[in-house]
PDB file of C-alpha atoms and ligand atoms in Angstrom:
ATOM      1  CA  UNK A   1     195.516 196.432 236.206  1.00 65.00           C
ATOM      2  CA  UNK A   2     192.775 194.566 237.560  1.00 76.00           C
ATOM      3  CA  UNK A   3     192.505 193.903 240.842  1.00 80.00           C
ATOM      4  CA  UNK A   4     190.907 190.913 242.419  1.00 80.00           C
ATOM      5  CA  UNK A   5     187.838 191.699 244.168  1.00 84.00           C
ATOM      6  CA  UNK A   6     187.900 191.228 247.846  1.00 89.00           C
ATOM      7  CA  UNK A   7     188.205 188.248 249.911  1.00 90.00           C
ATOM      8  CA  UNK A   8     184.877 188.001 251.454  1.00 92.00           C
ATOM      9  CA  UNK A   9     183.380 188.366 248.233  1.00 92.00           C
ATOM     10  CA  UNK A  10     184.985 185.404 246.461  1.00 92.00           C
ATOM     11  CA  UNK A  11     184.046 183.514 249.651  1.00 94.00           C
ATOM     12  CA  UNK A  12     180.430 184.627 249.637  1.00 95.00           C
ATOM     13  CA  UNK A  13     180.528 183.478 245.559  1.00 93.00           C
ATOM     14  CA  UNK A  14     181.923 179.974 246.101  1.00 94.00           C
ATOM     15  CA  UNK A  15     179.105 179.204 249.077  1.00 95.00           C
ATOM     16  CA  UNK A  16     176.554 180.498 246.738  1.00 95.00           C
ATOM     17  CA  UNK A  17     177.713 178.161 244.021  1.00 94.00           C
ATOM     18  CA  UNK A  18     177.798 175.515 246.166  1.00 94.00           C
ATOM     19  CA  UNK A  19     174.308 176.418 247.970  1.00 95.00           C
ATOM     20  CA  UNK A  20     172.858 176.157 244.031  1.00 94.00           C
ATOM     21  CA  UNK A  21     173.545 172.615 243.984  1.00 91.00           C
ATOM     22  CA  UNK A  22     171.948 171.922 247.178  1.00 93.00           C
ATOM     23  CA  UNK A  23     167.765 171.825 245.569  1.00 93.00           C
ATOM     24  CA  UNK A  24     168.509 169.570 242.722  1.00 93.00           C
ATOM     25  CA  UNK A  25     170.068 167.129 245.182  1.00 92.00           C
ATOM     26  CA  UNK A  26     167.168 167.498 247.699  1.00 91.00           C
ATOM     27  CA  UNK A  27     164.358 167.453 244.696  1.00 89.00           C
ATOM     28  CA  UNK A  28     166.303 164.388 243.226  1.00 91.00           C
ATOM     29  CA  UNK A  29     165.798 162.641 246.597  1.00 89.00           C
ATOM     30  CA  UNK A  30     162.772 163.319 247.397  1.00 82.00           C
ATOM     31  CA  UNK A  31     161.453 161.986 244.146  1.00 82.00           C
ATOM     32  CA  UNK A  32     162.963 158.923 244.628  1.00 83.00           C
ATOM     33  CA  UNK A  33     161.477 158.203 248.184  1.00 81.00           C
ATOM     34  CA  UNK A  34     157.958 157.134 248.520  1.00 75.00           C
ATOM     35  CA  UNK A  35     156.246 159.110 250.834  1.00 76.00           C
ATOM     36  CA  UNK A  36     152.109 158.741 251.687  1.00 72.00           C
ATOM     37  CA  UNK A  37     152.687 162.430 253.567  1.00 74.00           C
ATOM     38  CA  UNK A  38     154.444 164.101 250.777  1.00 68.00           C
ATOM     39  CA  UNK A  39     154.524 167.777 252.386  1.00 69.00           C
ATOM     40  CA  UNK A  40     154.827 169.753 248.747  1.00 72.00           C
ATOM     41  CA  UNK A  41     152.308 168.921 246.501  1.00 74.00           C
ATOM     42  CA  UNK A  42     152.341 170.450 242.975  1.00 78.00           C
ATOM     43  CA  UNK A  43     150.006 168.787 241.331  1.00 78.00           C
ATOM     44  CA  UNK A  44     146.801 167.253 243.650  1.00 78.00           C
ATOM     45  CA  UNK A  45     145.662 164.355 241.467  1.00 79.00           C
ATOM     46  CA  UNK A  46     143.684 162.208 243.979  1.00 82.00           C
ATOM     47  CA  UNK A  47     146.323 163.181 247.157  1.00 76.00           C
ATOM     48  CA  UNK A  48     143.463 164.190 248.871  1.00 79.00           C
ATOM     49  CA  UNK A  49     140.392 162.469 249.298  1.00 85.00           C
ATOM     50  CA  UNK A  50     137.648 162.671 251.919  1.00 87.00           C
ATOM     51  CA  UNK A  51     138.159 159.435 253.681  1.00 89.00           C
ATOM     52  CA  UNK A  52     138.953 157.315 256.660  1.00 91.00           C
ATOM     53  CA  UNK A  53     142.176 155.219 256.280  1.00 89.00           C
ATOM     54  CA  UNK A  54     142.032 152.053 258.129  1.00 89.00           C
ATOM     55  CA  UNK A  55     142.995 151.845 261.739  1.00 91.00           C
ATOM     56  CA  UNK A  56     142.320 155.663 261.460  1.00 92.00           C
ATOM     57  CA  UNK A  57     139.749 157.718 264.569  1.00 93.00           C
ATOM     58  CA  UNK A  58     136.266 158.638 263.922  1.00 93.00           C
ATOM     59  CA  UNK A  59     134.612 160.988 266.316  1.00 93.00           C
ATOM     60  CA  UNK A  60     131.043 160.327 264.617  1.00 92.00           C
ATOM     61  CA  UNK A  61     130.761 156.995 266.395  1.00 93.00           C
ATOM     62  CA  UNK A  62     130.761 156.486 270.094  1.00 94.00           C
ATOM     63  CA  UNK A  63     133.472 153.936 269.908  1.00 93.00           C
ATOM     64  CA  UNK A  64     135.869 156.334 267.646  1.00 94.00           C
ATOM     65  CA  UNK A  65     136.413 154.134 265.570  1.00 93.00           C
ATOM     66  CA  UNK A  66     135.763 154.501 261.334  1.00 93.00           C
ATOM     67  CA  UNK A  67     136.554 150.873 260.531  1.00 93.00           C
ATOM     68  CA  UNK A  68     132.806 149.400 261.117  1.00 91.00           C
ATOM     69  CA  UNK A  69     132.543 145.659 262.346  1.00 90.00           C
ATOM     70  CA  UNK A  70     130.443 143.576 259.505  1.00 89.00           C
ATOM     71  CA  UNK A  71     126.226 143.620 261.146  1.00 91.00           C
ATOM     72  CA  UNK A  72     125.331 140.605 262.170  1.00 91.00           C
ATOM     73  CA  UNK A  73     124.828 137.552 260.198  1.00 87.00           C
ATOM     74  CA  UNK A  74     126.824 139.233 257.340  1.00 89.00           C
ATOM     75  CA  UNK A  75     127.471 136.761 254.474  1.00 85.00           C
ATOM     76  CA  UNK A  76     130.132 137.113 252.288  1.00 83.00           C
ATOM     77  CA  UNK A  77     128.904 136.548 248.430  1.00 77.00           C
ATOM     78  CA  UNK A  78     129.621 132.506 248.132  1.00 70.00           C
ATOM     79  CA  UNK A  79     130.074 131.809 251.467  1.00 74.00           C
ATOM     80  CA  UNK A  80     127.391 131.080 253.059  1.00 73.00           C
ATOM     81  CA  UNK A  81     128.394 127.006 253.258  1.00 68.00           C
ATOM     82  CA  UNK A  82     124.590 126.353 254.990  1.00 78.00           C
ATOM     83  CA  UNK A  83     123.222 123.990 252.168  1.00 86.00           C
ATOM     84  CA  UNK A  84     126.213 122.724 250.252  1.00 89.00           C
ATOM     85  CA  UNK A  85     123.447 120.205 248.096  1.00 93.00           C
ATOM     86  CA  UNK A  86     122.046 123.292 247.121  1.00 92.00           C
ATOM     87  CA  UNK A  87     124.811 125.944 245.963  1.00 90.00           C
ATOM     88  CA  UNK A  88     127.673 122.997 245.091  1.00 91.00           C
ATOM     89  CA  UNK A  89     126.004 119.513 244.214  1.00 94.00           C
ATOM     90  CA  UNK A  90     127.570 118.119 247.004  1.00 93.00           C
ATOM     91  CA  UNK A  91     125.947 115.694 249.642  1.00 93.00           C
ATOM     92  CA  UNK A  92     128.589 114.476 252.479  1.00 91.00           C
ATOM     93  CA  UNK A  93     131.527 115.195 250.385  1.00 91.00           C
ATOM     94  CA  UNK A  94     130.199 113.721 247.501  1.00 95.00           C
ATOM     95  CA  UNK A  95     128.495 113.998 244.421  1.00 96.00           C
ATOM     96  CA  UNK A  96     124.401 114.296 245.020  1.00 95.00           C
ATOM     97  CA  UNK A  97     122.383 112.274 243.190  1.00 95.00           C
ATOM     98  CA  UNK A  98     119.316 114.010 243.601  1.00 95.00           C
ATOM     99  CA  UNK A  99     118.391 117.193 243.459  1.00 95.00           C
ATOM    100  CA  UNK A 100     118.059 119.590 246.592  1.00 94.00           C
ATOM    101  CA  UNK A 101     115.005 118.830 248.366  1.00 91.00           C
ATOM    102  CA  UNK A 102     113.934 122.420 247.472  1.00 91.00           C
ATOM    103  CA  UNK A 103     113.315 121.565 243.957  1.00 92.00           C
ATOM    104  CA  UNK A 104     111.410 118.340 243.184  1.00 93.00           C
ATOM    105  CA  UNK A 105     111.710 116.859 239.659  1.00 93.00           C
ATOM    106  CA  UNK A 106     108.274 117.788 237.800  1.00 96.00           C
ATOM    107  CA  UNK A 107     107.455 118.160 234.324  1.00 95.00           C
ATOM    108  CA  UNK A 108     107.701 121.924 234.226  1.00 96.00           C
ATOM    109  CA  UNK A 109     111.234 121.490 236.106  1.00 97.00           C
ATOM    110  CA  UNK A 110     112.642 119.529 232.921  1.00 97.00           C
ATOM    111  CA  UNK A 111     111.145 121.272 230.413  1.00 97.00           C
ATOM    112  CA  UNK A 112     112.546 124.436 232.049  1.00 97.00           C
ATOM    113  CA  UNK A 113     116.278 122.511 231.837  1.00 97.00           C
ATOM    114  CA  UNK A 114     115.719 122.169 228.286  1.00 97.00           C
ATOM    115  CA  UNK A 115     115.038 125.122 227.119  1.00 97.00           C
ATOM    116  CA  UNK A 116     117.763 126.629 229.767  1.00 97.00           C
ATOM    117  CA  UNK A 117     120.334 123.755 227.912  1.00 97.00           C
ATOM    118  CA  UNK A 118     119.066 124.935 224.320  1.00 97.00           C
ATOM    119  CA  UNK A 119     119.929 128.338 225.103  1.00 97.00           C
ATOM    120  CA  UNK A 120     123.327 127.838 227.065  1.00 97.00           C
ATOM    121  CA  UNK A 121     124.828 124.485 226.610  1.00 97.00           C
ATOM    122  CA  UNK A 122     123.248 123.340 222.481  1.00 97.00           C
ATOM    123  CA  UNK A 123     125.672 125.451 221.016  1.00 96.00           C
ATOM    124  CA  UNK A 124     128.979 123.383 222.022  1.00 96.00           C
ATOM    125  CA  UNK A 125     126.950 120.150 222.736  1.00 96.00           C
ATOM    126  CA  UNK A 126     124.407 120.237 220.300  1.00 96.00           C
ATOM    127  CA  UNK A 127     120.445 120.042 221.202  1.00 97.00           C
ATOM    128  CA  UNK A 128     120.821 115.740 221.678  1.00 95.00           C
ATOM    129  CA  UNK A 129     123.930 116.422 223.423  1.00 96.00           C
ATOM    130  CA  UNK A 130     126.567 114.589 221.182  1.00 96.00           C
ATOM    131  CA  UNK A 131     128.843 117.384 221.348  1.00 94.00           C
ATOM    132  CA  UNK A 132     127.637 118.434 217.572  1.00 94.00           C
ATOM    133  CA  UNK A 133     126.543 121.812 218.239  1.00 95.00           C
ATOM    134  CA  UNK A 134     127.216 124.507 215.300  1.00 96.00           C
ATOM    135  CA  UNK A 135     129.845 126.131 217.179  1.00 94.00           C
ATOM    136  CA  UNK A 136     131.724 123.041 217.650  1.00 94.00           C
ATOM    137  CA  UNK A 137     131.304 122.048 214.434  1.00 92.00           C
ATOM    138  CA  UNK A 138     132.420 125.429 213.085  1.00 91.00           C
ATOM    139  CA  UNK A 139     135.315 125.160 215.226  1.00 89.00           C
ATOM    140  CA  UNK A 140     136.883 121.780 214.278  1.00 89.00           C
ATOM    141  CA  UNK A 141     135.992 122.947 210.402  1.00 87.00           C
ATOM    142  CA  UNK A 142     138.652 126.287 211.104  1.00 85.00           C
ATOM    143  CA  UNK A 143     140.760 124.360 213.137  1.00 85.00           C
ATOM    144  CA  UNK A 144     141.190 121.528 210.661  1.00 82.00           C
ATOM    145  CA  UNK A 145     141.513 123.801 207.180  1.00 78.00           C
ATOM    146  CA  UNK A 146     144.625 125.340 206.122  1.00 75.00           C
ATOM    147  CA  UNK A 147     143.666 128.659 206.396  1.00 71.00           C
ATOM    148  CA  UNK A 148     142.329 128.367 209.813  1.00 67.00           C
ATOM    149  CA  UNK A 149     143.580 130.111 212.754  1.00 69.00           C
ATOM    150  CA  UNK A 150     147.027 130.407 213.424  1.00 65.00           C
ATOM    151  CA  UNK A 151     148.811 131.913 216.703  1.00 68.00           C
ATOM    152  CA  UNK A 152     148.708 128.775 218.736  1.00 70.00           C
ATOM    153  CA  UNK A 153     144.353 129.422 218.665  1.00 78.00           C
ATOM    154  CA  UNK A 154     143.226 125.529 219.723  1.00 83.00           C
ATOM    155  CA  UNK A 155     139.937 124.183 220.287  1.00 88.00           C
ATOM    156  CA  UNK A 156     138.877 121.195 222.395  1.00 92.00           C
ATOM    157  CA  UNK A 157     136.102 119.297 220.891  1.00 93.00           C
ATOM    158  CA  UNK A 158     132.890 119.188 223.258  1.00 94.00           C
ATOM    159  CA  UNK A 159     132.287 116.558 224.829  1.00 95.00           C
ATOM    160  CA  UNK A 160     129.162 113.914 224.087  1.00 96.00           C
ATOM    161  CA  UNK A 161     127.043 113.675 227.135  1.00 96.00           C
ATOM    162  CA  UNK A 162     126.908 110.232 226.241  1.00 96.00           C
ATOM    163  CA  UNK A 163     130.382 109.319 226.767  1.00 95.00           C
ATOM    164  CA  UNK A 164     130.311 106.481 229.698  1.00 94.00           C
ATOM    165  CA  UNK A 165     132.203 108.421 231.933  1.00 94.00           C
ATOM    166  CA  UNK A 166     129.557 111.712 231.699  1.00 95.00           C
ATOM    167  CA  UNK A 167     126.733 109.192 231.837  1.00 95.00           C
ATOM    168  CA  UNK A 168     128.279 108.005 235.095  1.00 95.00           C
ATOM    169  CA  UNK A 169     128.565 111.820 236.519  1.00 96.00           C
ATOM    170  CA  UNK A 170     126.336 112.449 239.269  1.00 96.00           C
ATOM    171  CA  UNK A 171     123.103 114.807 239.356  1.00 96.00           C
ATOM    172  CA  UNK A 172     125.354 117.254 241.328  1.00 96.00           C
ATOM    173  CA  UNK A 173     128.589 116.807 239.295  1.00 97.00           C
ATOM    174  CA  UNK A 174     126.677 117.650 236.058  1.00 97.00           C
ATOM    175  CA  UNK A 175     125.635 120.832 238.231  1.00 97.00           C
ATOM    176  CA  UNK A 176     128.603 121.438 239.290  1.00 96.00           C
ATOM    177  CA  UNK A 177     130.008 121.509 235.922  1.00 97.00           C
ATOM    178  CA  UNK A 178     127.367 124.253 234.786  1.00 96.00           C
ATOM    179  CA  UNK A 179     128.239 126.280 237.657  1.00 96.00           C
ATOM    180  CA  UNK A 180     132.526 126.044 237.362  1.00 95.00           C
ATOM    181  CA  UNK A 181     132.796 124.978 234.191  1.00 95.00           C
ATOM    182  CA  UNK A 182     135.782 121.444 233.725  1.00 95.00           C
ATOM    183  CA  UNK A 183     139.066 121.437 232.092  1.00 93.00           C
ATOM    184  CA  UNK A 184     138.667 123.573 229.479  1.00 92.00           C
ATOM    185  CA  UNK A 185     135.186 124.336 229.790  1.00 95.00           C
ATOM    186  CA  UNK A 186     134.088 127.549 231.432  1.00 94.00           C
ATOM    187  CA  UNK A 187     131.489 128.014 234.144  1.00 95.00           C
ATOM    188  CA  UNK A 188     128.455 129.268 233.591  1.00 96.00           C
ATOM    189  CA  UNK A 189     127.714 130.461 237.398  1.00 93.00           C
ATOM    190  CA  UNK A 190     127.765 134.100 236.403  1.00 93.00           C
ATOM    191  CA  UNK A 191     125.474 133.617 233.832  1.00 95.00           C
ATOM    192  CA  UNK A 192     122.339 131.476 234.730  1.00 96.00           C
ATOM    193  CA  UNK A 193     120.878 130.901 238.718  1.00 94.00           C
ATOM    194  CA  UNK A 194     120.917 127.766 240.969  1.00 94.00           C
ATOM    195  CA  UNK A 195     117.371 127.124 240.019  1.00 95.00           C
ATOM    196  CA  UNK A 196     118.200 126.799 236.496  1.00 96.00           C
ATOM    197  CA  UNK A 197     121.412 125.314 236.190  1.00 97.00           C
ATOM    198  CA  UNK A 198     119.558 122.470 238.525  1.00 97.00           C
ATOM    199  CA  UNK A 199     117.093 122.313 236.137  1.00 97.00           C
ATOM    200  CA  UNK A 200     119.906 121.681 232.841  1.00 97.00           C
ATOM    201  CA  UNK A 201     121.452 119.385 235.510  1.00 97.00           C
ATOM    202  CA  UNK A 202     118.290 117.585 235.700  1.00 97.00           C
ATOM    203  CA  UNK A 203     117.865 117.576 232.091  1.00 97.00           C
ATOM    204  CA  UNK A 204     120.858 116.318 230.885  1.00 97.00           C
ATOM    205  CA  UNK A 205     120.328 113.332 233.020  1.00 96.00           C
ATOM    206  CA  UNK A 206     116.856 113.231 231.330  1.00 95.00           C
ATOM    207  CA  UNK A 207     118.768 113.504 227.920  1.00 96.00           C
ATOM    208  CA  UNK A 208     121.421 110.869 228.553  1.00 95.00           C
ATOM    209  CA  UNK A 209     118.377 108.742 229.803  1.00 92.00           C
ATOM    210  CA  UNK A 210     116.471 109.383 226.661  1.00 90.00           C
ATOM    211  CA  UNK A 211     119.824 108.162 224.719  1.00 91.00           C
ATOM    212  CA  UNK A 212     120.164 104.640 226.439  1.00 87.00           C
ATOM    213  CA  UNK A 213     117.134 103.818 228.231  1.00 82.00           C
ATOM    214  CA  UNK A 214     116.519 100.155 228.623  1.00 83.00           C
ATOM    215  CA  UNK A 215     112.866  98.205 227.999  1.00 83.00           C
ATOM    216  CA  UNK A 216     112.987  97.789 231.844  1.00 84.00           C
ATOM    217  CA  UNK A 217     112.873 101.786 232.498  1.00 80.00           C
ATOM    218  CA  UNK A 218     109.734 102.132 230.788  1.00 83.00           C
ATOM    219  CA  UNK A 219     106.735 101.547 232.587  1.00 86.00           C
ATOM    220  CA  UNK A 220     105.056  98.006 232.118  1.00 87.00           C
ATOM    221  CA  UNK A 221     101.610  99.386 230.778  1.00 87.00           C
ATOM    222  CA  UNK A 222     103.700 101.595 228.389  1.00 85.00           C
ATOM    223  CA  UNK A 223     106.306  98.498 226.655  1.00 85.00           C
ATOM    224  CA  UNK A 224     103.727  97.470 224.039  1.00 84.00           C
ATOM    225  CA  UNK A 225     103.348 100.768 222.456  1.00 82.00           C
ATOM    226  CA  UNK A 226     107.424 101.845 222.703  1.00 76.00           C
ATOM    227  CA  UNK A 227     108.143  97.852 221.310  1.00 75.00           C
ATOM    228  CA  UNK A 228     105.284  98.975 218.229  1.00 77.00           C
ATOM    229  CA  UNK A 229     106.669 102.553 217.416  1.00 74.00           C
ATOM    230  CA  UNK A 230     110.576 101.306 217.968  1.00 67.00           C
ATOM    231  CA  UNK A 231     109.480  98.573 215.118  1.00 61.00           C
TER     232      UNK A 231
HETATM  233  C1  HEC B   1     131.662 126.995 224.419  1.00 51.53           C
HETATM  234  C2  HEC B   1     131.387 125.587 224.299  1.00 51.53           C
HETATM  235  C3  HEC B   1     130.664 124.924 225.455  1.00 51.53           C
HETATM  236  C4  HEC B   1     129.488 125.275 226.048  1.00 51.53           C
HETATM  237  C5  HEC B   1     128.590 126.451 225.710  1.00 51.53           C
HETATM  238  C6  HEC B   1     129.230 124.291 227.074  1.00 51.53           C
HETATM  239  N1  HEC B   1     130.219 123.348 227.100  1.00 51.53           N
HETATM  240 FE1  HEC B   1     130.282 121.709 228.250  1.00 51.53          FE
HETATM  241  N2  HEC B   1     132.062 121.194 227.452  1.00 51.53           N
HETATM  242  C7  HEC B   1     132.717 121.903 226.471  1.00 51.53           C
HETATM  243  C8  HEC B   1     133.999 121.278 226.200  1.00 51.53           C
HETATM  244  C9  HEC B   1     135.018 121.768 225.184  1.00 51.53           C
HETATM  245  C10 HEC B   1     134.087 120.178 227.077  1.00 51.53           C
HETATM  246  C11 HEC B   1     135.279 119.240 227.214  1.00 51.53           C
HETATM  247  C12 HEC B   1     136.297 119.953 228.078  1.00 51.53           C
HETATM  248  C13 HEC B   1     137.650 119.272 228.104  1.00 51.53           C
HETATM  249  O1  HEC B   1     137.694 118.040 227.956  1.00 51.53           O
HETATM  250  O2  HEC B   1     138.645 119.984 228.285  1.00 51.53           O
HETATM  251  C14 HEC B   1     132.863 120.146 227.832  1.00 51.53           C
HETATM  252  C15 HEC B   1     132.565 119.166 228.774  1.00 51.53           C
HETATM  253  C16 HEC B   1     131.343 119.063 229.419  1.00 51.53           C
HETATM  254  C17 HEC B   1     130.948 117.970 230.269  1.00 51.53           C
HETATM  255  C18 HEC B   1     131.765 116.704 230.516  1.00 51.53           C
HETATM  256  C19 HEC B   1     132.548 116.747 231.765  1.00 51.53           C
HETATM  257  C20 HEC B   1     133.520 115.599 231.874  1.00 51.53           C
HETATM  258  O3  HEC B   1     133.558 114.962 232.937  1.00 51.53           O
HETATM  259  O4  HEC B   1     134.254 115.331 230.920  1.00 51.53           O
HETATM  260  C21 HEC B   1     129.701 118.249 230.743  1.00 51.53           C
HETATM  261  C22 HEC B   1     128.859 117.407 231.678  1.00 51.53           C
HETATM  262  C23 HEC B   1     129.312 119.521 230.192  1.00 51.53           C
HETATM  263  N3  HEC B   1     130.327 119.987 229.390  1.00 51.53           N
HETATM  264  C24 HEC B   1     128.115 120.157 230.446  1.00 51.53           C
HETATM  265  C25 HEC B   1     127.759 121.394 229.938  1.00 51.53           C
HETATM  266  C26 HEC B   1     126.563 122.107 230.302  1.00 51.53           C
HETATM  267  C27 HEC B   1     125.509 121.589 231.266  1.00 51.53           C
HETATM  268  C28 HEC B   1     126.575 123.272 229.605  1.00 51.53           C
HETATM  269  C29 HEC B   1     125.564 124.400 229.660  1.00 51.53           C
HETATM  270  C30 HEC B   1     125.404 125.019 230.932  1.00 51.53           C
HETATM  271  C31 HEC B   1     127.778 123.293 228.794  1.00 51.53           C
HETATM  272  N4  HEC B   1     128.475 122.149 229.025  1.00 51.53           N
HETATM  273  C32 HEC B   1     128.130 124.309 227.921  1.00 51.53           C
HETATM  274  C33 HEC B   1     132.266 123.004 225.805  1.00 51.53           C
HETATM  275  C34 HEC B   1     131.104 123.708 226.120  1.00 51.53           C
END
């Protein structure tokens, strides 16, 4: 006959059942609470990195502190405000129309503008500006064929610099435009300077000029000849 083994034994075996379930509950529970201090780390990946957290004490300063105040007369990138003509177009909370005093209008200036607009701006709005560039015009071709793109792909036709309303933009809108971009245009801050999206500013005032200048914008001693070659 078998005998059951003795009491203290059974005991001892049901605690030590019991004790195994014990890790799996603490492991479970611990993997489900964030902690920044975890104390058991199997795997390192970036746990530990040579670094002051903020708010945190540094003894290599006198102050003991490792957050560093900014030095003085710190600017952060686009905010220096001083000369709002200069980095926005704008002049008293509106539209300049000039350009910054910094940059007078020469020869050189618009020529610059119009090579700057050939490179940049000709493709969508085409070298006279009519919005005819060949990436418009390859664009309303796709978008107009039945085999053009599908998935919701649209394209917003570019808009003639000698529409009324853009002919009545401001110096510093047109600038401001280059620089942020308009409705569905993009910016083009990233891409050229202040200097030169002034000068493209400059020159598409030139170009919209060029496109519906009146007899009384041309110089007196300079009619007869315009009134020949026009004929
Ligand atoms: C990728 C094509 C593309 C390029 C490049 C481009 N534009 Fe445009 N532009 C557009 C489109 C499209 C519109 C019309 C946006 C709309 O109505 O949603 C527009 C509108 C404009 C307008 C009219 C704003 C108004 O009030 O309606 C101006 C001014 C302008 N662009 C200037 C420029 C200048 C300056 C450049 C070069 C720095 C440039 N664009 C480069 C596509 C382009």
């Amino acid at each position: 006959m078998i005998s059951l083994p003795p009491r203290w034994m059974l005991f001892a075996g049901v605690l030590a059942t019991l004790a195994l379930a014990v890790p799996p509950f603490v492991i479970a529970r611990v993997r489900a609470t964030p902690d920044s201090n975890r104390a058991v780390h199997l795997f390192f990946d970036m746990d530990f990195q040579p670094k002051f957290r903020p708010q945190s004490a540094n003894p290599l300063f006198a102050d003991g502190r490792a957050q560093r105040t900014a030095v003085a007369g710190t600017v952060a990138r686009g905010e220096a405000g001083l000369d709002t003509h200069l980095s926005e177009g704008v002049v008293g909370g509106k539209w300049a129309d000039t350009l910054p005093a910094s940059m007078p209008v020469t020869r050189e200036l618009l020529e610059r503008g119009q090579g700057r607009f050939n490179i940049y701006c000709s493709a969508c709005h085409g070298y006279g500006g009519y919005g005819d560039g060949t990436v418009n015009v390859r664009a309303m071709t796709l978008m107009s064929s039945s085999d053009g793109p599908a998935n919701g792909t649209s394209w917003v036709q570019a808009k003639s610099l000698h529409d009324p309303i853009v002919r009545d933009h401001a110096v510093g809108m047109i600038f401001n435009v280059a620089t942020n971009g308009i409705r569905t245009m993009s910016g083009y801050g990233a891409q050229i300077d202040v200097a030169d999206r002034w000068a493209i500013a400059a020159y598409v005032k030139t170009l919209q000029l060029s496109q519906n200048a009146s007899m009384q914008s041309v110089p007196p001693e300079l009619r007869d000849r315009i009134k020949k070659e026009v004929k």
